mmCIF file of C-alpha atoms in Angstrom:
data_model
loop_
_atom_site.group_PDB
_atom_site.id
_atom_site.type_symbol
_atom_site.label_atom_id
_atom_site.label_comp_id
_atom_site.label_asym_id
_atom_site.label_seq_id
_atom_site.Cartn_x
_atom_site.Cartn_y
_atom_site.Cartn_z
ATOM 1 C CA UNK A 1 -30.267 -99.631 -53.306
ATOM 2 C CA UNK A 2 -32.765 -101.826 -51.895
ATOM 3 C CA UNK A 3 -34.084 -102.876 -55.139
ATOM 4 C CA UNK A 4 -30.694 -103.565 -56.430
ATOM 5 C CA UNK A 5 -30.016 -105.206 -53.576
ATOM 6 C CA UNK A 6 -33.009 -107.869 -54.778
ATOM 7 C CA UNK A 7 -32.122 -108.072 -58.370
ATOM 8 C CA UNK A 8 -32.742 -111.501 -59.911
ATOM 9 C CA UNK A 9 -30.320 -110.701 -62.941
ATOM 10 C CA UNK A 10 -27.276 -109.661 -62.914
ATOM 11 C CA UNK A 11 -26.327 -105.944 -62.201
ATOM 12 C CA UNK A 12 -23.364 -104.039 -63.960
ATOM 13 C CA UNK A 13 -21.327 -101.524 -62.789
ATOM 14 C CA UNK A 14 -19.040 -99.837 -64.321
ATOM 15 C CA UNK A 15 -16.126 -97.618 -62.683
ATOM 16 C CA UNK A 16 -13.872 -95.290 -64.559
ATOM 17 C CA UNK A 17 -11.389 -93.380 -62.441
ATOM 18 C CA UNK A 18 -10.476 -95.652 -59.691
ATOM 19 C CA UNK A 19 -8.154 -93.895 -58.104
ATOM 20 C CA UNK A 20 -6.989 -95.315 -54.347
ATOM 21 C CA UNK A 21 -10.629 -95.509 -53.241
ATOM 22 C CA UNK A 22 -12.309 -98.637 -53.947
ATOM 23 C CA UNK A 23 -15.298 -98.247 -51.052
ATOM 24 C CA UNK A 24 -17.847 -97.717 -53.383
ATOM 25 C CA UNK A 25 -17.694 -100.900 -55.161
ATOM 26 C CA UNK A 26 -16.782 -102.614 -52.103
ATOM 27 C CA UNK A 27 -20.164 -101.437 -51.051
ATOM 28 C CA UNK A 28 -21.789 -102.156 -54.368
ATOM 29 C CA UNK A 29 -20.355 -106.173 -54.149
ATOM 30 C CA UNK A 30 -21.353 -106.342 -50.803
ATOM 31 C CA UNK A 31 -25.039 -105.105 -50.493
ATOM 32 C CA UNK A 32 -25.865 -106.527 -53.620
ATOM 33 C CA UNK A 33 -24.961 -110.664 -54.238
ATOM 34 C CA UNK A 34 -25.620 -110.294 -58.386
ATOM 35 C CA UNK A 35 -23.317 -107.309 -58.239
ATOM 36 C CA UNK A 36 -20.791 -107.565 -60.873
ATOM 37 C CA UNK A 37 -17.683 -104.620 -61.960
ATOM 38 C CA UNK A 38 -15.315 -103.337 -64.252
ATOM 39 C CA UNK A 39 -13.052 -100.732 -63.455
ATOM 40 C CA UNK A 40 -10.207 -98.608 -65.764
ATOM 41 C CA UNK A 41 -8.162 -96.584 -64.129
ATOM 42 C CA UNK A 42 -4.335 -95.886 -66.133
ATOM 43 C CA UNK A 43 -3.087 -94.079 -63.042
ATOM 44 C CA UNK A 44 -3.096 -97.483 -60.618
ATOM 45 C CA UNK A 45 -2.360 -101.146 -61.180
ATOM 46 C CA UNK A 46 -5.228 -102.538 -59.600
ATOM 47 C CA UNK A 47 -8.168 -102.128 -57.048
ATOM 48 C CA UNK A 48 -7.976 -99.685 -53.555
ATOM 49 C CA UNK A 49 -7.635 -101.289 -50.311
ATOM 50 C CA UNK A 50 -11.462 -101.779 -50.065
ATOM 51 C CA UNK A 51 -11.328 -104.449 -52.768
ATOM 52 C CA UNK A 52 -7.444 -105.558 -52.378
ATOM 53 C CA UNK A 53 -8.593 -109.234 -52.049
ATOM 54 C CA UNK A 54 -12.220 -109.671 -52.116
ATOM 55 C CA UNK A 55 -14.992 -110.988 -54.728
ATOM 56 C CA UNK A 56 -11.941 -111.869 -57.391
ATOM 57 C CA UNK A 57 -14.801 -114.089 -59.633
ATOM 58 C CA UNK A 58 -17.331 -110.173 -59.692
ATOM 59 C CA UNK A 59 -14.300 -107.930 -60.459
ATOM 60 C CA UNK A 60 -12.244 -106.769 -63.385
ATOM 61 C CA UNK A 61 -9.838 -104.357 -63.655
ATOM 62 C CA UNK A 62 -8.018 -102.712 -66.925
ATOM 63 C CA UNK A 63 -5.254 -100.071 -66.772
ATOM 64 C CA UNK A 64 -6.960 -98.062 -69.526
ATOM 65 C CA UNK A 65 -8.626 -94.717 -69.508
ATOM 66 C CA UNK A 66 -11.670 -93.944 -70.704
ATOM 67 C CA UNK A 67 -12.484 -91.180 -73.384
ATOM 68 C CA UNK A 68 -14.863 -89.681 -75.994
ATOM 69 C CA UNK A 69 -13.096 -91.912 -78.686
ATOM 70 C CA UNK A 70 -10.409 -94.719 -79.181
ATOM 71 C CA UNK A 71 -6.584 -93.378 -78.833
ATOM 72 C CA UNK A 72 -3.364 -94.502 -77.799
ATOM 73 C CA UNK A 73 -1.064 -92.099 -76.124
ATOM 74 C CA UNK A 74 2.549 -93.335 -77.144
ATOM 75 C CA UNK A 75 4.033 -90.675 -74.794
ATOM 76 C CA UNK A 76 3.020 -92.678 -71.455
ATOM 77 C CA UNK A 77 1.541 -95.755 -73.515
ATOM 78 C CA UNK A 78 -2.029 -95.914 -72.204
ATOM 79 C CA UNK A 79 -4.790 -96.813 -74.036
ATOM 80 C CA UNK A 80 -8.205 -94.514 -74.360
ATOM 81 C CA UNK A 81 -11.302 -95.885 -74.375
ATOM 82 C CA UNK A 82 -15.115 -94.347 -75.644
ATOM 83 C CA UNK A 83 -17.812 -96.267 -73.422
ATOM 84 C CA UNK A 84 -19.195 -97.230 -76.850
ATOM 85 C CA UNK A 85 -16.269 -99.047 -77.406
ATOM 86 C CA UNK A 86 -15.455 -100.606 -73.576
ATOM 87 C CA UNK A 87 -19.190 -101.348 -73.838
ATOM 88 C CA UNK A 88 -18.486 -103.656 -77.390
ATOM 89 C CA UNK A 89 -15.146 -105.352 -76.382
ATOM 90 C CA UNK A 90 -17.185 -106.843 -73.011
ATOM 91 C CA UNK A 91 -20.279 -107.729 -75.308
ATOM 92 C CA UNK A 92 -22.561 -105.439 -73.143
ATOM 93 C CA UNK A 93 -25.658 -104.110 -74.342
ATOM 94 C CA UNK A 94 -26.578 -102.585 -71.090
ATOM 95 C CA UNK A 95 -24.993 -101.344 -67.856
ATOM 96 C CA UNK A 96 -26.969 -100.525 -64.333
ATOM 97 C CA UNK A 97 -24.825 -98.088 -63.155
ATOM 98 C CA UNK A 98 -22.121 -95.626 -64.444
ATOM 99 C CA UNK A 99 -19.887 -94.505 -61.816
ATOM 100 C CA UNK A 100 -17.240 -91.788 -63.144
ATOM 101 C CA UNK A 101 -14.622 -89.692 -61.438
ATOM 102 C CA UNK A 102 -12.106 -88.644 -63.867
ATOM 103 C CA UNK A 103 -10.757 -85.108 -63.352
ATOM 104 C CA UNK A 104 -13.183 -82.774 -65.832
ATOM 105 C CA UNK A 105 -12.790 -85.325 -68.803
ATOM 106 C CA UNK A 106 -16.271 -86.456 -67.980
ATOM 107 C CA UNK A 107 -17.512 -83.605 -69.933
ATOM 108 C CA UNK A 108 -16.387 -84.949 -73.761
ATOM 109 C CA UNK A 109 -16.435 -88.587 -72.447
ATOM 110 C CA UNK A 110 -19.867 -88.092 -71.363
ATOM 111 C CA UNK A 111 -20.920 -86.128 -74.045
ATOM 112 C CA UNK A 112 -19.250 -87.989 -77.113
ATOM 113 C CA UNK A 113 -21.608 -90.411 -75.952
ATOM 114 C CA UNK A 114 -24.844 -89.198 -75.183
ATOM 115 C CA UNK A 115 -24.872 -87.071 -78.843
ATOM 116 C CA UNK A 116 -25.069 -90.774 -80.984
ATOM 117 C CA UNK A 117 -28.681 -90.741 -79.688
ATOM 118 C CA UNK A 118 -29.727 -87.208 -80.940
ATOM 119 C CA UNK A 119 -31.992 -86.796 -83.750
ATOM 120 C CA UNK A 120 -30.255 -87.418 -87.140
ATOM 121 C CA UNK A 121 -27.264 -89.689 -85.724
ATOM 122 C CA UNK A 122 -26.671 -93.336 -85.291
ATOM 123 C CA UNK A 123 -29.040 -94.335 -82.784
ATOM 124 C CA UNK A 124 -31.743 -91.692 -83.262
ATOM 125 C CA UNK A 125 -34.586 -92.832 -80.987
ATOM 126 C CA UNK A 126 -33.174 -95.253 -78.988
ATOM 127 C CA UNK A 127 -33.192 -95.774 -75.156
ATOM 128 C CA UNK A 128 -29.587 -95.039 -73.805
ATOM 129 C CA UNK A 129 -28.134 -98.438 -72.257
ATOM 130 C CA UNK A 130 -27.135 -96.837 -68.969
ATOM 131 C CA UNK A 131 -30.029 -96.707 -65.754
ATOM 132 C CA UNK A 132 -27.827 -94.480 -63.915
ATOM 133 C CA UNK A 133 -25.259 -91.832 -63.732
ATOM 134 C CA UNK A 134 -22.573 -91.510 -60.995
ATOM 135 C CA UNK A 135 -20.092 -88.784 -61.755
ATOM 136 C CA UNK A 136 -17.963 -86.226 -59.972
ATOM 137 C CA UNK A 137 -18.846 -82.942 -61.532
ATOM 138 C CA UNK A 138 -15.222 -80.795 -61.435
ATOM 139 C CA UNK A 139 -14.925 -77.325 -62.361
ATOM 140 C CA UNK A 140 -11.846 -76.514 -64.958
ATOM 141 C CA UNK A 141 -10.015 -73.291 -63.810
ATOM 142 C CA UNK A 142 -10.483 -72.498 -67.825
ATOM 143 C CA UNK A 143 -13.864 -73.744 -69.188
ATOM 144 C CA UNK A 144 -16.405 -75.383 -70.036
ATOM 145 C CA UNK A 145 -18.539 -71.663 -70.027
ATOM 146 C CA UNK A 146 -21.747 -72.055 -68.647
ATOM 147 C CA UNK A 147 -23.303 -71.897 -72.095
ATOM 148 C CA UNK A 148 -21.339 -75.185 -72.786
ATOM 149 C CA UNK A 149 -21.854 -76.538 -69.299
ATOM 150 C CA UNK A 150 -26.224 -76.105 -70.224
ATOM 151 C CA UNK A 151 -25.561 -77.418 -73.375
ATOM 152 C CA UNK A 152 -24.020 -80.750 -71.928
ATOM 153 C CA UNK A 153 -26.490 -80.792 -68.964
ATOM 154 C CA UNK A 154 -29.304 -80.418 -71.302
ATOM 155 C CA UNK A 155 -28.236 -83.060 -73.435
ATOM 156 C CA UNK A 156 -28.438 -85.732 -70.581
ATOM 157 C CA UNK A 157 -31.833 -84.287 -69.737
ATOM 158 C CA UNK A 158 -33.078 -84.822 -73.359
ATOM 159 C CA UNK A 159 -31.622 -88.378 -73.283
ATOM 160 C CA UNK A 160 -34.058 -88.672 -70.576
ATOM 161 C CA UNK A 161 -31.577 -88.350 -67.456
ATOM 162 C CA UNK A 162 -33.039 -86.655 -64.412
ATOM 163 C CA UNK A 163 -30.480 -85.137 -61.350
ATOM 164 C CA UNK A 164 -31.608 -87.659 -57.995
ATOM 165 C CA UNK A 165 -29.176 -86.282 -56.127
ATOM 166 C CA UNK A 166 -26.201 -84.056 -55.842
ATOM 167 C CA UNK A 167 -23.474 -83.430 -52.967
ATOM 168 C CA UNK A 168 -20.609 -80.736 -52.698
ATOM 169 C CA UNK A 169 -17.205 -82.333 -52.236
ATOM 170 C CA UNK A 170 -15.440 -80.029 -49.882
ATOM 171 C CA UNK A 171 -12.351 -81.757 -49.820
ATOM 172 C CA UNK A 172 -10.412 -79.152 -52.121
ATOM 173 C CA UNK A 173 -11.725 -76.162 -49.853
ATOM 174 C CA UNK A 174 -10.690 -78.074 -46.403
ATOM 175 C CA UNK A 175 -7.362 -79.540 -47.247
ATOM 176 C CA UNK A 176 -6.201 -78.073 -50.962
ATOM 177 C CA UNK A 177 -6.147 -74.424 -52.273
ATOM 178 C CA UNK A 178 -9.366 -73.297 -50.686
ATOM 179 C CA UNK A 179 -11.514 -72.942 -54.252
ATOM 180 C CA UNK A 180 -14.585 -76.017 -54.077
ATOM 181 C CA UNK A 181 -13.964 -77.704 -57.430
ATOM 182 C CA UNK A 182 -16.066 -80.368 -57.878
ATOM 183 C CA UNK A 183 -19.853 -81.569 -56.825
ATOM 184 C CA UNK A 184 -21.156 -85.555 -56.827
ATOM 185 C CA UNK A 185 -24.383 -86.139 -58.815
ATOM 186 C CA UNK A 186 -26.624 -88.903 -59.589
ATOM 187 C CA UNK A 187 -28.777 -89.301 -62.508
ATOM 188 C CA UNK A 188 -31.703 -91.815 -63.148
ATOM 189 C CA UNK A 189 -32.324 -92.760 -67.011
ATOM 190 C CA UNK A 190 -36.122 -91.972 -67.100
ATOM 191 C CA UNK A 191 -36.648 -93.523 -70.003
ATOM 192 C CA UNK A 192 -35.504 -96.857 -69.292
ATOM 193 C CA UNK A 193 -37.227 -99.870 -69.867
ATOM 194 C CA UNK A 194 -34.610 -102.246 -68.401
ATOM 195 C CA UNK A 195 -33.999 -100.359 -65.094
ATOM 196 C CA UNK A 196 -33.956 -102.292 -61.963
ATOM 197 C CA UNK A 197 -35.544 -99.155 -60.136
ATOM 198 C CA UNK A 198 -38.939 -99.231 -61.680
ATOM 199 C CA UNK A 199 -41.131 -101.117 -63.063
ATOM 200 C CA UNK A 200 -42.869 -100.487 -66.631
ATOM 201 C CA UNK A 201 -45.681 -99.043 -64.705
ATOM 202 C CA UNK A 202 -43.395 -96.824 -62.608
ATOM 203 C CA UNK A 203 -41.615 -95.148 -65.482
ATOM 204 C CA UNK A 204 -41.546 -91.614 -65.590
#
């Protein structure tokens, strides 16, 4: 954080799944002055408490959801989002950090965009524009299998993600049905030349 904290530039974040809880971009926008955020969320109309009235000019929020490709769901009349896409409509080549918490679709969100940089599709040999990964990792009661669960794991870890940290959420054990459900993990983009966390001499 420290080096974030010192960034000349400006540094994106990016929120999907905002929920109630707004305390880690509060934290973000507060620790860091260059901080900047977008969050979609189509379950809330705006920010959590945390962020109810502060830093209006380095926040943005959409009631959309975000997706492995572009839909609109007439039924409750939200609009789905790829990253690819979100990334394009806000002319971003690039964003710092990737914070996601949205209910096991991270797995063909995540994955729908990771797989345009494996060998043979669109951008075959390119660095991935994210520096790091924030997502809450939940468990479906049915799926993915572990097989798929490697296959996704290993494709972040070929787009040169590396796990920097991890952390149980015991939430659904102490106060839901008893079963732990989901786990927090970080990933650092390895091979990323814009990354605020290194510099070209300090990449992996």
């Amino acid at each position: 954080m420290r080096k974030y904290e010192s960034l000349q530039r400006p540094l994106r974040v990016y929120s999907f799944g905002v929920g109630g809880d707004s305390s880690f971009e509060a934290e973000m926008l507060n620790r860091s002055s260059s901080a900047e955020v977008w969050g979609f969320d189509d379950s809330v109309d705006g920010w959590g408490l945390d962020l109810a009235a502060g830093f209006p000019n380095r926040t943005h929020f959409f009631k959309a959801a975000v997706a492995g490709y572009d839909f609109f769901d007439e039924s409750d009349k939200t609009e789905f989002l790829s990253i690819r896409s979100i990334m394009a409509k806000l002319g971003h080549d690039y964003v710092d950090i990737v914070k996601m918490d949205i209910e096991g679709d991270e797995f063909p969100t995540i994955e729908s965009f990771f797989k345009d940089f494996e060998r043979g599709e669109k951008y075959e040999g390119k660095e991935v524009p994210v520096g790091q990964l924030v997502i809450e990792i939940h468990v479906p009661d049915k799926g993915p299998r572990i097989t798929q669960f490697a296959e996704w794991w290993e494709r972040l870890e070929r787009s040169g993600m590396r796990p920097a940290m991890s952390e149980a959420n015991y939430l659904a054990v102490t106060v839901g049905d008893g079963k732990p459900c989901c786990v927090e993990y970080t990933w650092i983009n390895t091979k990323d030349s814009r990354s605020a966390l290194w510099t070209q001499k300090e990449r992996f």
